[in-house]
Short mmCIF file of C-alpha atoms and ligand atoms in Angstrom, two decimals:
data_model
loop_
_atom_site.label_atom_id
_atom_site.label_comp_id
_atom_site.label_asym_id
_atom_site.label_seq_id
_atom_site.Cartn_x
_atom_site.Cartn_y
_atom_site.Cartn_z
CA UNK A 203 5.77 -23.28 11.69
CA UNK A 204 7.43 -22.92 8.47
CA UNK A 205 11.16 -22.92 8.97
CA UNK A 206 12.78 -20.89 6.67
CA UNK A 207 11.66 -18.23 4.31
CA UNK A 208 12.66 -16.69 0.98
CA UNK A 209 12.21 -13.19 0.85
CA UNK A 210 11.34 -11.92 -2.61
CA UNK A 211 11.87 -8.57 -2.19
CA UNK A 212 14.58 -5.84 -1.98
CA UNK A 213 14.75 -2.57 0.31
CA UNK A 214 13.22 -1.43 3.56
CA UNK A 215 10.45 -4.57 3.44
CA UNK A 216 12.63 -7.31 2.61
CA UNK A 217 15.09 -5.72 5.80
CA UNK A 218 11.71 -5.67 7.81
CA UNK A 219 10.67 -9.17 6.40
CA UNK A 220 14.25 -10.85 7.66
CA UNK A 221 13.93 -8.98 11.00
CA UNK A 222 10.29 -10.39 11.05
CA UNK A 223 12.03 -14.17 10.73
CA UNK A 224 15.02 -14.18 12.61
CA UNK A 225 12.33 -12.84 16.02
CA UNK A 226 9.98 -16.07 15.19
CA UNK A 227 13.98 -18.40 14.96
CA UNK A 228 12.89 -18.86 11.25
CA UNK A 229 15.90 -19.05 8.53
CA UNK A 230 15.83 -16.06 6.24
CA UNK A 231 16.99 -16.18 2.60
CA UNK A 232 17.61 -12.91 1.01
CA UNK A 233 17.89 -12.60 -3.08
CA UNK A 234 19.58 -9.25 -4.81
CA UNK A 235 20.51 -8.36 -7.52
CA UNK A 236 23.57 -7.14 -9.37
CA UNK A 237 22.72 -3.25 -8.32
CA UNK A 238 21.87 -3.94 -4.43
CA UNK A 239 25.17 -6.84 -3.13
CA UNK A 240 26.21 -4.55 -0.64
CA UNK A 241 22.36 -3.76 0.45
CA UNK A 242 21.38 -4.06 3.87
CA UNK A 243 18.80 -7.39 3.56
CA UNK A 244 21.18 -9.17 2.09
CA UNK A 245 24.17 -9.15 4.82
CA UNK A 246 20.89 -9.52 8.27
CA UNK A 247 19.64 -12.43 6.42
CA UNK A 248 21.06 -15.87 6.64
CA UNK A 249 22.02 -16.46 3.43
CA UNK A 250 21.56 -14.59 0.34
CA UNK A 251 21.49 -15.50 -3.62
CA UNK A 252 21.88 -13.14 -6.56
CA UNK A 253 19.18 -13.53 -9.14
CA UNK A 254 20.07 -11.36 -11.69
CA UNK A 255 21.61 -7.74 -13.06
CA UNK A 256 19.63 -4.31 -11.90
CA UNK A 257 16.82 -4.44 -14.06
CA UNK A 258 13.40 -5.54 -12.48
CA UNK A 259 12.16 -7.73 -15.03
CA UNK A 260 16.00 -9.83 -14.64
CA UNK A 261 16.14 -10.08 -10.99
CA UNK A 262 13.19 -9.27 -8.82
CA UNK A 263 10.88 -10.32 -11.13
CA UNK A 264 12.91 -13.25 -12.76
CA UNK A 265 10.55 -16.19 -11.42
CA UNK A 266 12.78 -18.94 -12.42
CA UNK A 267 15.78 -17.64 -10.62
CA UNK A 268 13.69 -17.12 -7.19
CA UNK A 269 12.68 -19.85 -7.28
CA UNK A 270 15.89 -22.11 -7.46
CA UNK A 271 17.20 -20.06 -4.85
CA UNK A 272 14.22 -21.04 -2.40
CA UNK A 273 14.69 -24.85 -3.84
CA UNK A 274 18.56 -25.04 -3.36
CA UNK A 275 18.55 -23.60 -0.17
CA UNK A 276 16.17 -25.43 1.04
CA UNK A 277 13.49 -22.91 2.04
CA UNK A 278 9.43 -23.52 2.69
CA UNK A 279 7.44 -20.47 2.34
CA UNK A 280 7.93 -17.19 -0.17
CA UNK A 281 7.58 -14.09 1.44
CA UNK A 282 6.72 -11.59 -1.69
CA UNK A 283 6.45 -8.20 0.67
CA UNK A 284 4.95 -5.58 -1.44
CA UNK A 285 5.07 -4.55 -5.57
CA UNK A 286 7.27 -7.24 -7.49
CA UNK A 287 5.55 -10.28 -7.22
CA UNK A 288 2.70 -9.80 -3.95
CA UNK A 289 -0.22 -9.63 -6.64
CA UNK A 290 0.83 -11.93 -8.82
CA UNK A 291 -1.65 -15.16 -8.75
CA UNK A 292 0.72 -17.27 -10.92
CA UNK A 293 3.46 -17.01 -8.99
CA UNK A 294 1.50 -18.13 -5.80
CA UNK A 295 0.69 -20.65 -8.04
CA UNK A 296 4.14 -21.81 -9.06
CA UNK A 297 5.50 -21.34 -5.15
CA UNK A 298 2.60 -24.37 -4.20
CA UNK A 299 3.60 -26.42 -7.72
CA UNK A 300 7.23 -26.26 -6.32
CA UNK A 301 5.93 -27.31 -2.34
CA UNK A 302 6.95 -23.53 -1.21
CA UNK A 303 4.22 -22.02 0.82
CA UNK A 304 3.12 -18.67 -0.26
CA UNK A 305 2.86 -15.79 2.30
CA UNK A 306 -0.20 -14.76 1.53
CA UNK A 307 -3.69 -15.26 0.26
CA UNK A 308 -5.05 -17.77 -1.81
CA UNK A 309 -4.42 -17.47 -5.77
CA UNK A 310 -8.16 -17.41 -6.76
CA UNK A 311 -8.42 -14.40 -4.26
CA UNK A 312 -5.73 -12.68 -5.75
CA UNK A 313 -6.92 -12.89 -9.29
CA UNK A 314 -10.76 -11.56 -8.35
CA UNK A 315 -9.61 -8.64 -6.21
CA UNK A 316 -6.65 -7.93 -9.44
CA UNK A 317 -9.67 -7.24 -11.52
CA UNK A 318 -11.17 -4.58 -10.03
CA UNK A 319 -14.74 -4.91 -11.46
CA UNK A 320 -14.94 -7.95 -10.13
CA UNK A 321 -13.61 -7.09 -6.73
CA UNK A 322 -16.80 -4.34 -6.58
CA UNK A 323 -18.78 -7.07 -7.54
CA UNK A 324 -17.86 -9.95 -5.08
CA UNK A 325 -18.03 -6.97 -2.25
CA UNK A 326 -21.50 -5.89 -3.27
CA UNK A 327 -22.43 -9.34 -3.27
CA UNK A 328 -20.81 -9.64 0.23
CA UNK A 329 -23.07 -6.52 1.39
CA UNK A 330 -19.96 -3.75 1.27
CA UNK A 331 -20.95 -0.55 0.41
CA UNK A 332 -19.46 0.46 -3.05
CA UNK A 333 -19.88 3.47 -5.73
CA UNK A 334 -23.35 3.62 -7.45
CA UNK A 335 -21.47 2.20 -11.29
CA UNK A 336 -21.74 -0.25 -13.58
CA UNK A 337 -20.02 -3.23 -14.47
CA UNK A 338 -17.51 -3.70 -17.70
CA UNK A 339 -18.62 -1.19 -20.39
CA UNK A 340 -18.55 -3.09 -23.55
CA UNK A 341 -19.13 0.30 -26.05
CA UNK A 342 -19.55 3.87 -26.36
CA UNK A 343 -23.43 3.97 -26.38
CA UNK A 344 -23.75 1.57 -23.01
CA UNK A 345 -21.21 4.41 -21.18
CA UNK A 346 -23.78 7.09 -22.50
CA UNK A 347 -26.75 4.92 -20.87
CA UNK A 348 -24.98 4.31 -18.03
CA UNK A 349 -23.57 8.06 -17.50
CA UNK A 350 -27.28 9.20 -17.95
CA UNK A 351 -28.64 6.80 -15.51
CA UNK A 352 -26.21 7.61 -13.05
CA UNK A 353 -25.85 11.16 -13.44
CA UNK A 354 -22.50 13.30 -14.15
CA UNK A 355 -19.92 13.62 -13.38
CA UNK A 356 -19.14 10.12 -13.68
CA UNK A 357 -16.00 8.37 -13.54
CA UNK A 358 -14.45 5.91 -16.11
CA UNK A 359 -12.30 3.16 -14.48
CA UNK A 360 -9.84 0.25 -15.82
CA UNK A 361 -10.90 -2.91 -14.51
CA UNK A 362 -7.07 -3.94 -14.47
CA UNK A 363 -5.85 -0.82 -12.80
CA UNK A 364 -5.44 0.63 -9.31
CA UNK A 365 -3.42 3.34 -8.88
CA UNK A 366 -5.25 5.84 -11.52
CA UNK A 367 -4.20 4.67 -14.60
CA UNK A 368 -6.57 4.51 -17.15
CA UNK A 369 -9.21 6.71 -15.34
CA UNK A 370 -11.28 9.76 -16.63
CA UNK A 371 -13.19 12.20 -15.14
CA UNK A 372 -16.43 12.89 -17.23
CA UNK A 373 -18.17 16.48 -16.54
CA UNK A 374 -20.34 16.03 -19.23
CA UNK A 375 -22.09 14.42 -22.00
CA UNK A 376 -20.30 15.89 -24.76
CA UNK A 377 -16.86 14.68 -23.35
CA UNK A 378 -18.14 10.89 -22.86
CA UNK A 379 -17.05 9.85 -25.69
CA UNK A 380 -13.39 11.01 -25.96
CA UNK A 381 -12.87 9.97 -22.18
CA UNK A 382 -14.12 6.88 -23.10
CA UNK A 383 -11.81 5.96 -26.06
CA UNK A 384 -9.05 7.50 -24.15
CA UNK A 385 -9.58 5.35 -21.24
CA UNK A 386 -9.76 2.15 -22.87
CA UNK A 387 -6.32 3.08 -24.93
CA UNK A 388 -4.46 3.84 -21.98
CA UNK A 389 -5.99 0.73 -20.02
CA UNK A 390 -5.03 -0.97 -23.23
CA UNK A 391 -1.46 0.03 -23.60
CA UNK A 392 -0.92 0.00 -19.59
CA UNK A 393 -2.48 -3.54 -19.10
CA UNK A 394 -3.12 -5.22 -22.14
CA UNK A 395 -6.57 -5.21 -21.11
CA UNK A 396 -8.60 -2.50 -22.41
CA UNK A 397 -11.68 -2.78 -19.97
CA UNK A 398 -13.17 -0.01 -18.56
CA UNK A 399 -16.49 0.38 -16.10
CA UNK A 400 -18.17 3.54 -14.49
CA UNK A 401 -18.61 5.20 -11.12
CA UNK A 402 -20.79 8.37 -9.69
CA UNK A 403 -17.68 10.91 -8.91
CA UNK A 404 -17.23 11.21 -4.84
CA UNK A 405 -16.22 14.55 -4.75
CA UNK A 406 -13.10 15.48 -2.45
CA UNK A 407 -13.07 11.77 -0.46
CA UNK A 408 -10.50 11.18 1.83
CA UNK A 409 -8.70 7.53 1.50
CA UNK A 410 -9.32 5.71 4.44
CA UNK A 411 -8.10 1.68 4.09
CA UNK A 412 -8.94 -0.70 6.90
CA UNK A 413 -5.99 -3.44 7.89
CA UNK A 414 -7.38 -7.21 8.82
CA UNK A 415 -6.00 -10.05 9.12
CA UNK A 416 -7.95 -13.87 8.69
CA UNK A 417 -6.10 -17.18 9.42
CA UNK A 418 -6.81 -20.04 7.39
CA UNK A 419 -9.28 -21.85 9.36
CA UNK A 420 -11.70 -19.03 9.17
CA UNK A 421 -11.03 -16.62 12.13
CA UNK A 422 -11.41 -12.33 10.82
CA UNK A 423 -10.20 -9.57 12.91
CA UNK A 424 -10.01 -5.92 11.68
CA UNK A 425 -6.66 -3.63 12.61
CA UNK A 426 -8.31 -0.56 12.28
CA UNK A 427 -7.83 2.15 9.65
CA UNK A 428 -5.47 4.66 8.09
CA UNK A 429 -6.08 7.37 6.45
CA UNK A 430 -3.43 7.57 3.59
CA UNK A 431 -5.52 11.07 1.92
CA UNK A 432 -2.03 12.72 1.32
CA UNK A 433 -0.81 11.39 -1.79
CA UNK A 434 1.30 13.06 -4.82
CA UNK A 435 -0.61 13.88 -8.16
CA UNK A 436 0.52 10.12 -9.25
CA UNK A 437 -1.29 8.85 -6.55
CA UNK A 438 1.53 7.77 -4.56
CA UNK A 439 1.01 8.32 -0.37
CA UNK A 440 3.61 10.49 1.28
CA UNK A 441 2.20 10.41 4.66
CA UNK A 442 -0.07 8.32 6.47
CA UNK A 443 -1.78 7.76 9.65
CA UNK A 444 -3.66 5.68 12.18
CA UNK A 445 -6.48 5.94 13.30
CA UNK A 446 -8.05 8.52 10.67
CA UNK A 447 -8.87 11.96 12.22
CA UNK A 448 -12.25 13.65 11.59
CA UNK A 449 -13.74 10.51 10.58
CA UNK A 450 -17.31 10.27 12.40
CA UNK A 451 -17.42 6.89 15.33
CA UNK A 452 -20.66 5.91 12.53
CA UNK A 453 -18.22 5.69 9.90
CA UNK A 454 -15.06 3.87 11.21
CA UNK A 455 -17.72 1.61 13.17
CA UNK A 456 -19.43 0.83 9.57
CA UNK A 457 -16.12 0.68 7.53
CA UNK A 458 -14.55 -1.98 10.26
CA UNK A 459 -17.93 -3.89 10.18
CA UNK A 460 -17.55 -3.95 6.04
CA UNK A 461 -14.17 -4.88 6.04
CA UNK A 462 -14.49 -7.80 8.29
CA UNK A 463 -17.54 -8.73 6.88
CA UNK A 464 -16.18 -8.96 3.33
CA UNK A 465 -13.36 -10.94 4.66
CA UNK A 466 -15.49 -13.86 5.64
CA UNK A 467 -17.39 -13.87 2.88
CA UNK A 468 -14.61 -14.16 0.26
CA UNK A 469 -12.94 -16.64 2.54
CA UNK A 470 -9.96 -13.93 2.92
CA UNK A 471 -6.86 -15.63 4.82
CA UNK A 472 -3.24 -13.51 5.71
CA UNK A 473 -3.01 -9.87 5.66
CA UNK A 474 -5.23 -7.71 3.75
CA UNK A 475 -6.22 -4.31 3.41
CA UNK A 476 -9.62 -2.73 1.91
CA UNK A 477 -9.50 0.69 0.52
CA UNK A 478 -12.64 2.93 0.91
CA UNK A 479 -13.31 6.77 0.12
CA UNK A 480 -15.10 8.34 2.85
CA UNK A 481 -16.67 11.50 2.63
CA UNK A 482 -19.12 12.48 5.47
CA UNK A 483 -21.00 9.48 7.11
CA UNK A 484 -20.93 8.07 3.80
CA UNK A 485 -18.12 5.10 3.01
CA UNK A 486 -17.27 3.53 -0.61
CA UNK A 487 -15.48 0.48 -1.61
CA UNK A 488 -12.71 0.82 -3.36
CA UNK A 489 -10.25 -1.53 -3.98
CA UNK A 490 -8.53 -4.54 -2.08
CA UNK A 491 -4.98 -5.15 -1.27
CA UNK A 492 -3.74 -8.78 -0.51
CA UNK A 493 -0.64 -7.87 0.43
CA UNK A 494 1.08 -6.15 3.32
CA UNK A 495 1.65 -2.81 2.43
CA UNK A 496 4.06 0.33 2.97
CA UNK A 497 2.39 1.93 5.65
CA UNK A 498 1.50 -1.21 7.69
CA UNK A 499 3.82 -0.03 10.70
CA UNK A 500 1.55 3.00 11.84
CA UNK A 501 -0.99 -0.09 12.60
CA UNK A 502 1.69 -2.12 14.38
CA UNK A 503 2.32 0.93 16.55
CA UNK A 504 -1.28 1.66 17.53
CA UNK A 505 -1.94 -1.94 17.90
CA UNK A 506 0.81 -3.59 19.28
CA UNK A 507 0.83 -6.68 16.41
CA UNK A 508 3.69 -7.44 14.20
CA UNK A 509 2.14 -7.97 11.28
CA UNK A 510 4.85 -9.90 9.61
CA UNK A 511 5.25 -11.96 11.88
CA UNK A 512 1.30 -12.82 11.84
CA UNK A 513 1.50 -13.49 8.26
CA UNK A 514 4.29 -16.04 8.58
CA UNK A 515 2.14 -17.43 11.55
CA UNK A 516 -1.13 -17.37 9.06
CA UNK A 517 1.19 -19.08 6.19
CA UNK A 518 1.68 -22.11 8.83
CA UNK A 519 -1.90 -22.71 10.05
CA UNK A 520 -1.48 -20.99 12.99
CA UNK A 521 -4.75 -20.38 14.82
CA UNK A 522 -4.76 -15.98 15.13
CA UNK A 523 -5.19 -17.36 18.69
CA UNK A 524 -7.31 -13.93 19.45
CA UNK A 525 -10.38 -12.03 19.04
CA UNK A 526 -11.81 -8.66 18.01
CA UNK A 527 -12.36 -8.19 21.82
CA UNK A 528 -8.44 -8.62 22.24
CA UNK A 529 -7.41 -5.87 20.37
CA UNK A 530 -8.04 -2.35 21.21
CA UNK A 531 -5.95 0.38 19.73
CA UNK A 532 -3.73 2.90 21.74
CA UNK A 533 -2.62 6.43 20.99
CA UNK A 534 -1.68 7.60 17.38
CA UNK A 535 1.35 6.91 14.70
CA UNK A 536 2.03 9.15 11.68
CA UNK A 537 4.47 7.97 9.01
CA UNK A 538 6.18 10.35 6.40
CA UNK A 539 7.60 8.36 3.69
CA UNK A 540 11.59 9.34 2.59
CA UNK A 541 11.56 9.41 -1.56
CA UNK A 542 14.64 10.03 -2.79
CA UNK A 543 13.26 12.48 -5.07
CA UNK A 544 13.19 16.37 -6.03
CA UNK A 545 9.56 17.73 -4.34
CA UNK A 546 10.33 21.14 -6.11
CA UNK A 547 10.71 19.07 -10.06
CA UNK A 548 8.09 16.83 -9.94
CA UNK A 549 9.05 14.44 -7.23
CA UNK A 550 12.02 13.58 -10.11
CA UNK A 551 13.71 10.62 -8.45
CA UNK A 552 17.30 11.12 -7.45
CA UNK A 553 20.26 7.99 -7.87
CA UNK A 554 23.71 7.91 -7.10
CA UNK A 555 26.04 7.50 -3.90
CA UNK A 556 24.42 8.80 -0.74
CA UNK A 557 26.82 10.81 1.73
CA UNK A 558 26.29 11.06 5.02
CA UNK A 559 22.99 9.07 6.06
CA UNK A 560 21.50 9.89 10.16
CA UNK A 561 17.93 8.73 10.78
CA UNK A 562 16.37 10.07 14.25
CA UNK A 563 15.65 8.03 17.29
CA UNK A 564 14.74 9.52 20.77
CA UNK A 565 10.87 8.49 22.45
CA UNK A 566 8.20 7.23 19.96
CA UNK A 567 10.30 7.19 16.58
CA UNK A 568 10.59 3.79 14.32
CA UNK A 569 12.47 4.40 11.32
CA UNK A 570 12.12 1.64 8.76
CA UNK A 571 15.49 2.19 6.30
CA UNK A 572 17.61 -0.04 4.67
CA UNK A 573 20.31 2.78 3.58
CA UNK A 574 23.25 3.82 5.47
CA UNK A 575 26.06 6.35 5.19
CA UNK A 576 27.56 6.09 1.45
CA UNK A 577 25.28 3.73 -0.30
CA UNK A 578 24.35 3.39 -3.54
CA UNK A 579 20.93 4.49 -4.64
CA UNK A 580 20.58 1.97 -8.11
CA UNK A 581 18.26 3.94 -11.07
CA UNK A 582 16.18 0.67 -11.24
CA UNK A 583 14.05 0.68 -8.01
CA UNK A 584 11.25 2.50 -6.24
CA UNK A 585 12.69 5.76 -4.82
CA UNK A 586 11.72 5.15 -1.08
CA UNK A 587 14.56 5.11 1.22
CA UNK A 588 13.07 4.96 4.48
CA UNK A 589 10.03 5.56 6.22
CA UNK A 590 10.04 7.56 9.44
CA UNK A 591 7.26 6.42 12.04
CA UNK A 592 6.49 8.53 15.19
CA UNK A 593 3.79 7.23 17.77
CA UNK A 594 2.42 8.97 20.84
CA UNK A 595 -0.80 9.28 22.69
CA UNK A 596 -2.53 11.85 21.31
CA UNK A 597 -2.45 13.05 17.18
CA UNK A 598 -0.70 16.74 18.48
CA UNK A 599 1.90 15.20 20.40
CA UNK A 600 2.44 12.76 17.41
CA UNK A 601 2.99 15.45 15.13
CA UNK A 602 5.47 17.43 17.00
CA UNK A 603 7.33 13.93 17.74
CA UNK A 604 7.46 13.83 13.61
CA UNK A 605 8.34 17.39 13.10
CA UNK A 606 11.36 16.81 15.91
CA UNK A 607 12.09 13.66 14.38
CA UNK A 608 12.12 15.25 10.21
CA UNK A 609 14.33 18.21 11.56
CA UNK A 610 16.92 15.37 12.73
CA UNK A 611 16.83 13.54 9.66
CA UNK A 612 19.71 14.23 7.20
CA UNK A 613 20.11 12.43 4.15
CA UNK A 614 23.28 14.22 2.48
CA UNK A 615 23.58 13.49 -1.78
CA UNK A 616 20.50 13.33 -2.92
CA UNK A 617 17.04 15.66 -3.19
CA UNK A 618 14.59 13.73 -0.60
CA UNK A 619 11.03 14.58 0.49
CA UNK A 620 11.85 15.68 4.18
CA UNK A 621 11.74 18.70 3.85
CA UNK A 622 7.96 18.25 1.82
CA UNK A 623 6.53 16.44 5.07
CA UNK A 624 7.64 18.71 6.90
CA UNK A 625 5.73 21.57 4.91
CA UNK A 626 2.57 19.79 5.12
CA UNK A 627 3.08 18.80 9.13
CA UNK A 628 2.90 22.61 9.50
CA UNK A 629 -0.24 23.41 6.95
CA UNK A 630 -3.40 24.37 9.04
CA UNK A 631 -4.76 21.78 7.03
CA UNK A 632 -3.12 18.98 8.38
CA UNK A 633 -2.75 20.07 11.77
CA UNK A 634 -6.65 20.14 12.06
CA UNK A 635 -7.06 16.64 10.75
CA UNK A 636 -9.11 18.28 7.63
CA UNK A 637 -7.60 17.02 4.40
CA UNK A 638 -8.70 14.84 1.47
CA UNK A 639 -7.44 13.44 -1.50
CA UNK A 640 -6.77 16.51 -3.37
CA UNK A 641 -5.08 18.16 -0.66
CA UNK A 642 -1.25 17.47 -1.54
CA UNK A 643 -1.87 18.62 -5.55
CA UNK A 644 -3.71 21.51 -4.30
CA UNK A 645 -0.68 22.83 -2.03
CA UNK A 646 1.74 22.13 -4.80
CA UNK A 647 -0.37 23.97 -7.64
CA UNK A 648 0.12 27.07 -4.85
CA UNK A 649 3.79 26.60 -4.88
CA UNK A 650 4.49 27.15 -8.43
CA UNK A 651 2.08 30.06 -9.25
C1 LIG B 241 -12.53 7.48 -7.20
C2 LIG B 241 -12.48 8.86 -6.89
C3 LIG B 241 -13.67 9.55 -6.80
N1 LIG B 241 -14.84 8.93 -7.07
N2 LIG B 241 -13.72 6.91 -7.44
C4 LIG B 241 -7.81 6.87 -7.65
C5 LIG B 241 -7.02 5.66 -7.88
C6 LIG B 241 -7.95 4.51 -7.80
N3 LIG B 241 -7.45 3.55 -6.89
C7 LIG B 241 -9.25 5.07 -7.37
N4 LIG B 241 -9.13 6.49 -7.34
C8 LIG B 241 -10.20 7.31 -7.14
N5 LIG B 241 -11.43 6.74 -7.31
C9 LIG B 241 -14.85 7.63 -7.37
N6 LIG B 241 -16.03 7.03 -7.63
C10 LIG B 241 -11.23 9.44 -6.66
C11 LIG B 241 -10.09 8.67 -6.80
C12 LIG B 241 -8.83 9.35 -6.55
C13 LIG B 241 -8.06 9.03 -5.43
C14 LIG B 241 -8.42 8.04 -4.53
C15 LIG B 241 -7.63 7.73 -3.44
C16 LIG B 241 -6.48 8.46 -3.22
C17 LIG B 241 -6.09 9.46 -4.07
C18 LIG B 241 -6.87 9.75 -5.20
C19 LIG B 241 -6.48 10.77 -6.05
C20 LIG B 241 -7.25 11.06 -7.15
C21 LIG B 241 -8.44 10.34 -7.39
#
């Protein structure tokens, strides 16, 4: 086993990431900067090092800095958590150059499923279903082609995005042209890589991803799926859940099948997720994570696997030391994510001093959190504050634990999205397991008029 781990992160993951270490008797070394000293990850850890002042690009992302403080304090593995550094392949890099084993997957892997034409590609290739599209578009006049062949509305993608930037909807022919320049400036200016390709538009999908993890001599296993459909108009998830409701036994058989199978063939290792649209039997490839992600704990819950701790297992050659036939899921975990942010302006995040902090507990509640009573929430991070996790047998008992658990949640100083969750707990909508993508921007759009 490795023996002692850097954590590269700040917040709720690098708290869950130390927690994760000090179960397995593995050193934890927590970094910070200027903004978060009195955070919570940095007084459970062992030992902690400040890399730099608030700023991301200074601290968290300041590669020199992390890694002296892995080096001088003698750690052996890099745990990167999620955003910062997870999905960047250089830094993997440097972490091996320096002898520090990188929790995660392999560089290579990182860069081809970073460039998200070539992820479609390799998972075609690997017999995953994925969007009738094209490859890179290299003008105007091969989009038309393409557009025609495939039939509008079409969809223009950047290869180096994720997350919606640099995407157009096309309707029709006469607006090809403007969506395409328009994609390729803001993929441009976003990414420094202008590169856009094409997909048939799935109309109203849900987003269903699909959790494995591989070990490094070659064993797969699939975690089963979430379905993370309720997401802000910036495409960022406010609740999700596991398993996905309404999803036909064809579908979640084929999209556990794909996800596995894709695994094997890219010669995945660690924790990974694949993210599919689903609408009807019909399943799509979207994109791949090869990280561990925000929502990862609804899995844990219906699953019984610490995820974290398999990674840092998977980062030492550990055999996964069980089988598909192993696992079988139990019951049903919802997770409502706690932005500080103003739901009614935008989702606006919210700084300053919290006041009084009280998370729920009681029967089937998690709460993931790194804040407490009177801490500082800095300008210069993401706005989540906690995630709240309620797990139960059945998907109506689940939701009543979260509405029980929401209406016992008070976060006193700043606007937070409680009170949001708990408006779309009570929607018809949700409550019958019926939602898609557009869901969330379609019961705001109500709101305002
Ligand atoms: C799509 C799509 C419909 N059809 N691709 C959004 C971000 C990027 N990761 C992929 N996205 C989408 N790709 C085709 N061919 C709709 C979306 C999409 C979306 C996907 C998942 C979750 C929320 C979304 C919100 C808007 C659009």
């Amino acid at each position: 086993m490795v023996r002692k781990v850097l954590v590269a992160n700040r917040g709720e993951i690098a708290l869950r990431i130390v927690r994760a270490c000090r179960e397995l008797g593995i050193g934890s070394v927590a970094i910070f900067s200027e903004a978060d000293r009195e955070s919570t990850h940095v007084r459970v850890a062992d030992e902690a090092f400040c890399v730099g002042p608030g700023p991301v690009p200074r601290s968290y992302l300041n590669v020199p800095n992390i890694i002296s403080a892995a080096l001088v304090s003698g750690c052996d593995a890099i745990h990167p958590g999620y955003g910062f550094l997870a999905e960047n392949a250089r830094f993997a890099e440097i972490c091996a150059d320096h002898g520090l084993k990188f929790i995660g997957p392999r560089p290579e892997i990182i860069t081809a499923m970073g460039d998200k034409a070539t992820a479609k590609r390799v998972m075609a290739e690997a017999g995953v279903a994925t969007t009738p599209g094209t490859d890179i578009l290299a003008s105007v006049e091969l989009a038309r082609e393409a557009a025609d062949k495939i039939g509008y509305p079409v969809l223009l993608k950047a290869t180096a995005g994720g997350g919606g930037k640099g995407m157009r909807v096309v309707e029709r022919p006469e607006d090809l042209e403007r969506a395409f320049l328009g994609a390729t400036a803001e993929a441009e200016a976003s990414f420094k890589d202008g590169r856009v390709y094409m997909e048939k538009l799935i109309r109203d999908p849900r987003h269903i991803e699909v959790q494995v993890l591989a070990d490094e001599h070659g064993e797969v296993v699939h975690l089963g799926e979430r379905d993370c459909s309720i997401q802000k108009p910036s495409h960022q998830k406010l609740i999700e859940e596991a398993g996905a409701p309404n999803l036909t036994e064809r579908a979640r058989t084929r999209l556990h099948e794909m996800a596995v199978l894709a695994c094997r063939h890219v010669g995945y290792s660690n924790a990974g997720t694949l993210e599919f649209l689903s609408s009807g039997d019909d399943v799509f490839f979207m994109e791949m994570n090869t990280r561990i992600q925000v929502e990862h704990p609804v899995t844990e819950m219906v699953y019984g696997i610490d995820l974290v701790k398999e990674q840092i297992r998977i980062a030492s050659g550990e055999h996964l030391g069980y089988t598909q036939a192993d696992l079988e899921p139990r019951g049903h975990a919802i997770e409502c994510r706690i932005n500080a942010e103003d739901a009614r302006n935008n989702f606006a995040p919210q700084a300053g001093k919290l006041g009084t902090v009280l998370f729920p507990g009681g029967p089937g509640i998690r709460i993931d959190t790194h804040i407490f009573s009177g801490a500082s929430v800095p300008p210069y991070y993401d706005s989540m504050l906690a995630k709240v996790i309620a797990f139960a047998n059945t998907r109506d008992q689940a939701i009543a634990r979260m509405e029980r658990a929401l209406r016992e949640t008070f976060v006193d100083g700043v606007a937070t999205t409680t009170e949001m969750c708990l408006e779309i707990l009570g929607t018809e909508g949700f409550r019958n397991g019926i939602y898609d993508i557009g869901f969330l921007p379609r019961l705001l759009a109500q709101r305002v008029g």
